[in-house]
Coordinates of C-alpha atoms in Angstrom, one line a residue:
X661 CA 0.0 0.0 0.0
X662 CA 1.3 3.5 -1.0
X663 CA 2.0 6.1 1.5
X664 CA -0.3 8.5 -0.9
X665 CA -3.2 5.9 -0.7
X666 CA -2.9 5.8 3.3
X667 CA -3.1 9.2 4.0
X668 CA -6.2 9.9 1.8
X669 CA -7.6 7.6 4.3
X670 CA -8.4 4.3 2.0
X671 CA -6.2 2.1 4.3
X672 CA -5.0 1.6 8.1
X673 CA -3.9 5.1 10.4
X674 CA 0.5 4.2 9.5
X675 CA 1.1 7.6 11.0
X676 CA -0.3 11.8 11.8
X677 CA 0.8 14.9 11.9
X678 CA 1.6 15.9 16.1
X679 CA -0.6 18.3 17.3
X680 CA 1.1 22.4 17.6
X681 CA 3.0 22.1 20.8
X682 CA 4.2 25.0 22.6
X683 CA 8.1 24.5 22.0
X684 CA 8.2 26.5 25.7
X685 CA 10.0 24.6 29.0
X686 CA 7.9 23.0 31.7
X687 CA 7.0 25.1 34.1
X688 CA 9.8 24.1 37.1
X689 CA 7.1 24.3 39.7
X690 CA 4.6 21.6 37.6
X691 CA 8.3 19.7 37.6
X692 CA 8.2 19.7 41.5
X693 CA 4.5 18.4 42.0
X694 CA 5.1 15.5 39.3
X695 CA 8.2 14.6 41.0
X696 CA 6.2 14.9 44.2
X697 CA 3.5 12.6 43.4
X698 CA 6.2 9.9 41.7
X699 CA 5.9 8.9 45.7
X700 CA 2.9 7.6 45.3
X701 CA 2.7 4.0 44.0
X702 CA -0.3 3.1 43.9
X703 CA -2.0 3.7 40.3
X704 CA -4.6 5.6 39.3
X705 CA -8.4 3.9 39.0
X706 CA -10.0 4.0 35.6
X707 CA -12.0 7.3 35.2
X708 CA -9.0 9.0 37.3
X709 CA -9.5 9.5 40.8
X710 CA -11.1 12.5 43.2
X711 CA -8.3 14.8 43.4
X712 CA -8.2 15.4 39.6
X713 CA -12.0 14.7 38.8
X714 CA -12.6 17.9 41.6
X715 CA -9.9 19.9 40.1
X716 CA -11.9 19.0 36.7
X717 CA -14.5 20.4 38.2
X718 CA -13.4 23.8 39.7
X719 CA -12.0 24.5 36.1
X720 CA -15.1 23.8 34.1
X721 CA -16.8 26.1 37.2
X722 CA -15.0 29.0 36.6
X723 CA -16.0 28.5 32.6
X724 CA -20.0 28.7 34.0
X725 CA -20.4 24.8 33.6
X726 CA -21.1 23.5 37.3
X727 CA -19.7 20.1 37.7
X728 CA -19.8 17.0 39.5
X729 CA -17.1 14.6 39.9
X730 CA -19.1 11.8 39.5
X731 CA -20.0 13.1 36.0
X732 CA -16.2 12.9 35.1
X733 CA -14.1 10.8 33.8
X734 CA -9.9 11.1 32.8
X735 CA -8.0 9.3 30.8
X736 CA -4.1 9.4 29.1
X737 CA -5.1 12.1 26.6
X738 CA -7.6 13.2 24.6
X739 CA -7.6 10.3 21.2
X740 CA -7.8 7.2 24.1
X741 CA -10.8 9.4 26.0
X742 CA -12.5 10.0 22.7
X743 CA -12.0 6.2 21.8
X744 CA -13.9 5.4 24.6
X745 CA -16.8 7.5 24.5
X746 CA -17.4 7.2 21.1
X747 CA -17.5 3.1 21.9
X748 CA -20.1 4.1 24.5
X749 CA -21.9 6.6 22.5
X750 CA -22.2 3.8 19.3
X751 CA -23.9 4.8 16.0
X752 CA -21.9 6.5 12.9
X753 CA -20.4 10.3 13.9
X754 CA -20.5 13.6 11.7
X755 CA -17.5 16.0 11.9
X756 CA -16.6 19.2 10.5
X757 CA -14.2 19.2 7.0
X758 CA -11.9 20.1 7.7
X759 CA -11.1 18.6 11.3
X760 CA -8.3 17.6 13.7
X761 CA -6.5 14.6 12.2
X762 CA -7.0 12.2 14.9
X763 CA -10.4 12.8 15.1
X764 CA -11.5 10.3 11.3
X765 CA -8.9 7.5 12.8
X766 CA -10.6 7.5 15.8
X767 CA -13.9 6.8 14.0
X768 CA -12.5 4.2 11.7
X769 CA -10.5 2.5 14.5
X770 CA -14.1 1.4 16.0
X771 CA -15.4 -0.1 12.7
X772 CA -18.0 3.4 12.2
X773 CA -18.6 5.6 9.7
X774 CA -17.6 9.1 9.7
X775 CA -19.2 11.8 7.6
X776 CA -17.8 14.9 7.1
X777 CA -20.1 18.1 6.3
X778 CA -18.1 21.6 5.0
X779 CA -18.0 24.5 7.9
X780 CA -19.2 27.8 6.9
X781 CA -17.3 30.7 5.3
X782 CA -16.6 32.3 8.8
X783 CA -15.0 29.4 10.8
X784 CA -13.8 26.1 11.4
X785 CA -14.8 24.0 13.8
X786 CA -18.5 23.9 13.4
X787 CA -20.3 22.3 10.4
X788 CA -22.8 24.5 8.2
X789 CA -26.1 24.1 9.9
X790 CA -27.9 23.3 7.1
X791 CA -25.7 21.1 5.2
X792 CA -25.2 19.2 8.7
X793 CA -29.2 18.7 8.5
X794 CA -29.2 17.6 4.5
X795 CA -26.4 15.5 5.4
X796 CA -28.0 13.5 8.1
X797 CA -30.9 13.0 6.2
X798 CA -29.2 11.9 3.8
X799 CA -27.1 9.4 5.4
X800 CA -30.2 8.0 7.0
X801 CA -31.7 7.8 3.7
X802 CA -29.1 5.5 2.6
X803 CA -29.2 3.4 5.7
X804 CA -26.7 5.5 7.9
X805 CA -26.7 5.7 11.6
X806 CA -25.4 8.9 13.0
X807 CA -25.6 9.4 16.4
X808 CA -22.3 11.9 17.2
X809 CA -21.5 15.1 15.9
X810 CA -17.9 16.2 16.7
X811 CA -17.0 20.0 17.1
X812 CA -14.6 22.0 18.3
X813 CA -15.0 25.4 20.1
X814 CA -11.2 26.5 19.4
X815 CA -10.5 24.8 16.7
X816 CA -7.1 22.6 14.9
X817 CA -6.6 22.9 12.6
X818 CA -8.3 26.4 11.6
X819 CA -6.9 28.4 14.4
X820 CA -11.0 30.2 14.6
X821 CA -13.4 30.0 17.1
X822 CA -17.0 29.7 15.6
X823 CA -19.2 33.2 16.5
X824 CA -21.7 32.1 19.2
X825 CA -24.5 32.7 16.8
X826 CA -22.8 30.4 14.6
X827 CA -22.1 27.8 17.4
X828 CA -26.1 27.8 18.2
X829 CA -27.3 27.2 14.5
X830 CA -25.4 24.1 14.8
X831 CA -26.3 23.0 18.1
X832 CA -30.0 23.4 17.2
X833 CA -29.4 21.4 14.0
X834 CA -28.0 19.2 16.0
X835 CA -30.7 18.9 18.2
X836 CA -33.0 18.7 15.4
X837 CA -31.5 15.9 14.2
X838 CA -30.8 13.9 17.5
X839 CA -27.3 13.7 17.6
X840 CA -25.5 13.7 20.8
X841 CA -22.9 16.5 20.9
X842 CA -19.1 15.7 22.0
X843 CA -17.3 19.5 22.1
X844 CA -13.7 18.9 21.8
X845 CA -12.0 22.1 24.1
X846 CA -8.7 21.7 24.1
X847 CA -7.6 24.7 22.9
X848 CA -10.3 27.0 24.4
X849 CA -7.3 28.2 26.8
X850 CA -5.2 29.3 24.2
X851 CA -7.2 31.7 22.5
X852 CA -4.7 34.8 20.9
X853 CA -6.8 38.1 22.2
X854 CA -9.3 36.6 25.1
X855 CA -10.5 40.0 25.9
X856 CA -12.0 40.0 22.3
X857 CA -13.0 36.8 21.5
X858 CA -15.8 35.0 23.3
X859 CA -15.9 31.3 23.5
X860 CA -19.1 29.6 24.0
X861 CA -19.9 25.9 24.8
X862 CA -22.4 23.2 23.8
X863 CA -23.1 22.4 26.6
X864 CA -24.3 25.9 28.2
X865 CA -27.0 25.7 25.1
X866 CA -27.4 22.1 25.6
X867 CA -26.7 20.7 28.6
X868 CA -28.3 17.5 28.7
X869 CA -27.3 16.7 25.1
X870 CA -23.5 17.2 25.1
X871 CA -20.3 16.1 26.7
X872 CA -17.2 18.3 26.5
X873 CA -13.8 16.9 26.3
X874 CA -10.6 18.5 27.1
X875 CA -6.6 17.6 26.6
X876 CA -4.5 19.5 28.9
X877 CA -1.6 19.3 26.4
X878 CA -4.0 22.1 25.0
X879 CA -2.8 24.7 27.3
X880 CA -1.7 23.3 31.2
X881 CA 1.0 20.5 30.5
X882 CA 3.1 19.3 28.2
X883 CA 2.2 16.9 25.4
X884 CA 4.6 14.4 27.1
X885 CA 2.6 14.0 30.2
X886 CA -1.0 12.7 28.7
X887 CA -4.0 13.6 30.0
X888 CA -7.4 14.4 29.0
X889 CA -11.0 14.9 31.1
X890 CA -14.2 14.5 30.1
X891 CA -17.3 16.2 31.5
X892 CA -20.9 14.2 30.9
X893 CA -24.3 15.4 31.4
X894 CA -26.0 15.2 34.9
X895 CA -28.5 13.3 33.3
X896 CA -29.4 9.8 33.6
X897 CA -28.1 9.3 29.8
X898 CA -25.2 11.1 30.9
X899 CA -24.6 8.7 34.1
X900 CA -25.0 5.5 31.4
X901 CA -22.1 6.7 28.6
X902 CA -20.0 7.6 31.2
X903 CA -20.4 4.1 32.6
X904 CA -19.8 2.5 29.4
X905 CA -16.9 5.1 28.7
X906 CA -14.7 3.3 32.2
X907 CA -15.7 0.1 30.8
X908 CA -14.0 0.7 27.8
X909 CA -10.9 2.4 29.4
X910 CA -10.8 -0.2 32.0
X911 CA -10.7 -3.2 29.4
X912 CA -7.9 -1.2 27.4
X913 CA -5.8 0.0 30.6
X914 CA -5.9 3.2 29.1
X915 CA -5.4 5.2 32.7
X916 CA -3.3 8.2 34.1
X917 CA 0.0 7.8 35.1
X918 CA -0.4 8.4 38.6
X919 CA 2.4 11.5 38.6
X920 CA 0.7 12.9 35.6
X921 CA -2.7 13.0 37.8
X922 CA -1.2 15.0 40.3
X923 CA 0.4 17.7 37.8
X924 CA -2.8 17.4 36.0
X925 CA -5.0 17.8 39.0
X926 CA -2.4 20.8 40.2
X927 CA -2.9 22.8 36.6
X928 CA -6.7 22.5 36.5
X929 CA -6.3 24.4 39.8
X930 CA -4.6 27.0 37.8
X931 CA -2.5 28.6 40.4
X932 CA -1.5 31.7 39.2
X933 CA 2.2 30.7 37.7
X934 CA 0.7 28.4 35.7
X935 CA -2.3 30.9 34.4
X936 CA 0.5 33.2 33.6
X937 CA 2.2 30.9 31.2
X938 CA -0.5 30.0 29.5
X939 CA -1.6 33.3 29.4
X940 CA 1.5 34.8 27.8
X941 CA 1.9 31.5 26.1
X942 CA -1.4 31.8 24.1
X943 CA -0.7 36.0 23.3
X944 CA 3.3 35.0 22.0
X945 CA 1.5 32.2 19.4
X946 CA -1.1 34.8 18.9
X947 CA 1.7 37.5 18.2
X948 CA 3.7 35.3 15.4
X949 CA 0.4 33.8 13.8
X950 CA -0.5 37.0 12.9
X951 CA 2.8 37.8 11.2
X952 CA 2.7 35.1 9.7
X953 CA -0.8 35.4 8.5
X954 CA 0.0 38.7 7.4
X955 CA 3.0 37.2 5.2
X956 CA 0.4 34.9 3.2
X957 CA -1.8 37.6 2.5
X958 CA 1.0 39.5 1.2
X959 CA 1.4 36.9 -1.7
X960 CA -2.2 36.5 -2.3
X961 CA -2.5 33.3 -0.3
X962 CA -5.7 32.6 2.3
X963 CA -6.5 32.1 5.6
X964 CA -8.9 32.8 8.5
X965 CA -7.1 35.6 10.8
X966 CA -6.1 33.0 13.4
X967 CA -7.5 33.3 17.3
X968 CA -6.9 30.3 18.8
X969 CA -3.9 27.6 19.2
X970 CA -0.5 27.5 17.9
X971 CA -1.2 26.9 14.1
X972 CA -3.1 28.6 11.6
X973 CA -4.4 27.1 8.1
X974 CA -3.3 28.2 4.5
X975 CA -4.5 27.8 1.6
X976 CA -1.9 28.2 -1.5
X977 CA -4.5 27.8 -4.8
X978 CA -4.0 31.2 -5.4
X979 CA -0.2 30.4 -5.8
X980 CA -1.1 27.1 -8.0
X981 CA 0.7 28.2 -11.1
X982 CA 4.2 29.0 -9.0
X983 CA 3.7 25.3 -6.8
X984 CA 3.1 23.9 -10.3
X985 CA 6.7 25.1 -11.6
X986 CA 7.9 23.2 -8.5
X987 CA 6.0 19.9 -9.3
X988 CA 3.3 20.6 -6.7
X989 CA 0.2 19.4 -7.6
X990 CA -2.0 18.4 -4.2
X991 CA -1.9 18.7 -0.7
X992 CA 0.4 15.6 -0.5
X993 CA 3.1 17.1 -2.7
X994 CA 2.6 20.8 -1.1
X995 CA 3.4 19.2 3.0
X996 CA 6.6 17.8 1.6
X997 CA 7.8 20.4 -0.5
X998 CA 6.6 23.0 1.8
X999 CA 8.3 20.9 5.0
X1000 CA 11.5 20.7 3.1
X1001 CA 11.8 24.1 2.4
X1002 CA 10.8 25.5 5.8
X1003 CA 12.4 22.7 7.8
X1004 CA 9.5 21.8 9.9
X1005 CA 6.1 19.8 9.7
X1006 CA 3.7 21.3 7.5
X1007 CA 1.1 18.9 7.5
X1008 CA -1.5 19.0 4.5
X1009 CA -4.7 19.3 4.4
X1010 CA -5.5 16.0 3.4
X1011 CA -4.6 15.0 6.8
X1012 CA -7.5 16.9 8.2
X1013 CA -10.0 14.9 5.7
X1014 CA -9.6 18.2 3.2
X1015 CA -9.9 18.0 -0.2
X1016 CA -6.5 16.2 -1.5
X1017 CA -6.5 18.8 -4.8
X1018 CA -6.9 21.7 -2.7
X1019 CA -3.3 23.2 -1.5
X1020 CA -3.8 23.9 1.9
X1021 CA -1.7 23.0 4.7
X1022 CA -1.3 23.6 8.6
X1023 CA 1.4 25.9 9.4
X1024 CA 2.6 25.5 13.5
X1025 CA 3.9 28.3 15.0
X1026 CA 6.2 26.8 17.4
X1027 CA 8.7 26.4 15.1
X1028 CA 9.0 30.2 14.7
X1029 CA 10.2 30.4 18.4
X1030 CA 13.4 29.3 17.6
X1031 CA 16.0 26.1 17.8
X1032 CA 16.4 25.7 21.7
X1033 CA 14.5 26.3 25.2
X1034 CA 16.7 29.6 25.4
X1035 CA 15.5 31.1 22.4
X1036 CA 11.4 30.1 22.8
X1037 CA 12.0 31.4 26.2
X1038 CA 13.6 34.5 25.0
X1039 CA 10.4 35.0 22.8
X1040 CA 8.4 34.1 25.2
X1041 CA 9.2 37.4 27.6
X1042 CA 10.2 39.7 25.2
X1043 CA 8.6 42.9 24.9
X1044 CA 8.2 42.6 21.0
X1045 CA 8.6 38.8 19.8
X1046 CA 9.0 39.6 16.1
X1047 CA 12.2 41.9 17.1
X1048 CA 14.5 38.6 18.3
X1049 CA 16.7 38.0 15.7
X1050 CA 16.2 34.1 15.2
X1051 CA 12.1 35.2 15.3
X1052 CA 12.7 37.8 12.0
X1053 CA 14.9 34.9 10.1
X1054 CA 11.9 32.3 10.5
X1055 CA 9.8 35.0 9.3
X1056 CA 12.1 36.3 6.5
X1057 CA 12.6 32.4 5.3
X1058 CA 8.9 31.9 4.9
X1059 CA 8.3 35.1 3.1
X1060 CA 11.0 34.4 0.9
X1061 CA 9.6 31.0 -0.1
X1062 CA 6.1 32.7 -0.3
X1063 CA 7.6 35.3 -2.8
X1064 CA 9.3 33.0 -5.0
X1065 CA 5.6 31.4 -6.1
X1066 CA 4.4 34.1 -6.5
X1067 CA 7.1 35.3 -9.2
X1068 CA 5.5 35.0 -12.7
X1069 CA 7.2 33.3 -14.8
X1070 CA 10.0 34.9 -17.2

């Protein structure tokens, strides 16, 4: 089987693109409380225990959704969590196109069908109310089961977050159509300007019909230390799926590390070091994802103004004719070519169930921070990020790459 055939997602997962990380040092005091609760042998039970299930709790309170522990559940990040509930929640699922890469595998991996539906012209994240309500009735037509529709708030790999009028058409079609909502969060913390963007759950406007999952990798640890929380309905279907949801992470062992729950259970606290980084964390992406952004549109190239997350998403068809002089064709060939000449993953959209023929591919801002922990933190507290030296070189390579398609030809 052919690498090209694999990734558009005709054969088994081989290998995905890693989610943006930050490219910033852990925090030394989340160092101290992970060392701290290495103490401790004995494991964590399936669903994670109190202390992080509260702490789950407290964080989702201070976002307006009042929680119960007993309506949680954690796991070792967010694709094993997801796993599970989906194999609890049954039925075929509906996403967004374009969506996070590991969401279709996920899918696939329990023998269901996913349907994708286009999101609107404003945002990722969400599908188009009404062609999510032509497409169910559709698939049921045909003999379909959708049960699930999969969203995201903040979303990867569009870098938007949907406008809450937006979010609601959705969640009505939704709930005109009977699906059960999952609301994947993870990068609702890392939103660019949070004084000017409002993020909105599902489950405010539904409450008994969604479940909202969240990866601390998104904002609170590091992607090395896996580990995800799910919040359920109070509801009596709500008690049920998370039921079936520790079945299925009990028969798979997927649990947290024990020291992982405690730094995870310390972050969802947020004492105020660890707000602060994630604070200035999310504004130092937001800062070079704009310059960036404003080096595509300089060439004619697309994109959403990015608002969330560490990424934003380009789209090179305007640039077709100079990719073409370069033997780019598709998405495939644009994430190699692309990744060669940048030196660092540029994952293409067909990895995030886009159109293969469309050139668009997922550019991670991390790697603009520079080679080594001295230089991301160096970014990380200067007054004026774009200023650093290795920061303008990053910047100066991509535009230079940018320019040369856009050169007519001679």
């Amino acid at each position: 089987m052919t690498e090209r055939t694999v990734a558009e997602g005709h054969g088994p997962v081989r290998y995905g693109p890693p989610a943006p990380e930050p490219g910033l040092p852990v925090l030394p005091e989340l160092t101290a409380v992970l060392a701290e609760a290495a103490r401790r042998p004995a494991p964590e039970p399936p669903g994670g225990g109190e202390p992080v299930r509260a702490a789950a709790c407290r964080h989702w309170a201070r976002r307006g959704l009042a929680t119960a522990p007993e309506n949680v559940a954690a796991g070792p990040g967010a694709p094993g969590l997801l796993l599970a509930l989906l194999g609890a929640c049954g039925g075929d699922v509906i996403l967004p196109r374009p969506c996070p890469a590991w969401w279709t595998p996920q899918v696939r991996l329990l023998g269901r069908r996913a349907y994708h539906v286009p999101t609107p012209a404003e945002c990722g994240g969400v599908p188009d109310p009404y062609a999510l309500l032509e497409t169910v009735r559709r698939v049921r037509a045909e003999g379909g089961d959708p049960r699930v529709l999969l969203l995201s708030v903040a979303d990867d790999p569009t870098a938007t977050v949907p406008p809450p009028e937006l979010l609601r058409e959705a969640c009505e079609a939704a709930a005109d159509s009977g699906l059960f909502l999952v609301s994947d969060e993870t990068w609702r913390d890392t939103v660019h300007r949070p004084h000017d963007t409002l993020v909105l759950s599902p489950a405010e406007m539904l409450p008994e019909q969604a479940a909202v999952l969240l990866d601390l990798s998104g904002a609170l640890l590091p992607a090395g230390w896996p580990a995800a929380v799910v919040r359920f309905p109070g509801t009596p279907r709500g008690t049920r799926l998370r039921a079936r949801t520790l079945d299925v992470l009990t028969a798979t062992g997927a649990l947290v590390a024990g020291p992982v729950a405690g730094a995870a259970a310390h972050a969802l606290d947020e004492p105020d070091v660890v707000a602060a980084r994630a604070y200035a964390a999310a504004a130092l992406h937001g800062t070079v994802a704009a310059a960036v952004h404003r080096e595509l549109l300089h060439v004619g190239a697309l994109a959403r103004p990015p608002q969330a997350g560490r990424h934003l998403y380009a789209d090179l068809t305007p640039l077709r004719a100079g990719l073409a002089r370069h033997g780019v064709g598709d998405a495939m060939e644009l994430e190699d070519w692309l990744g060669a000449r940048l030196g660092a993953p540029t994952p293409g959209g067909q990895r995030f169930a886009d159109e293969l023929g469309a050139l668009r591919v997922r550019l991670s801002t991390g790697p603009f921070l520079g080679a080594t922990p001295q230089d991301r933190l160096a970014a990380l507290t200067a007054r004026d990020p774009l200023e650093l030296p290795h920061v303008r070189r990053s910047l100066e390579l991509l535009g230079t790459v940018l320019a040369e398609l856009a050169e007519p030809t001679g």
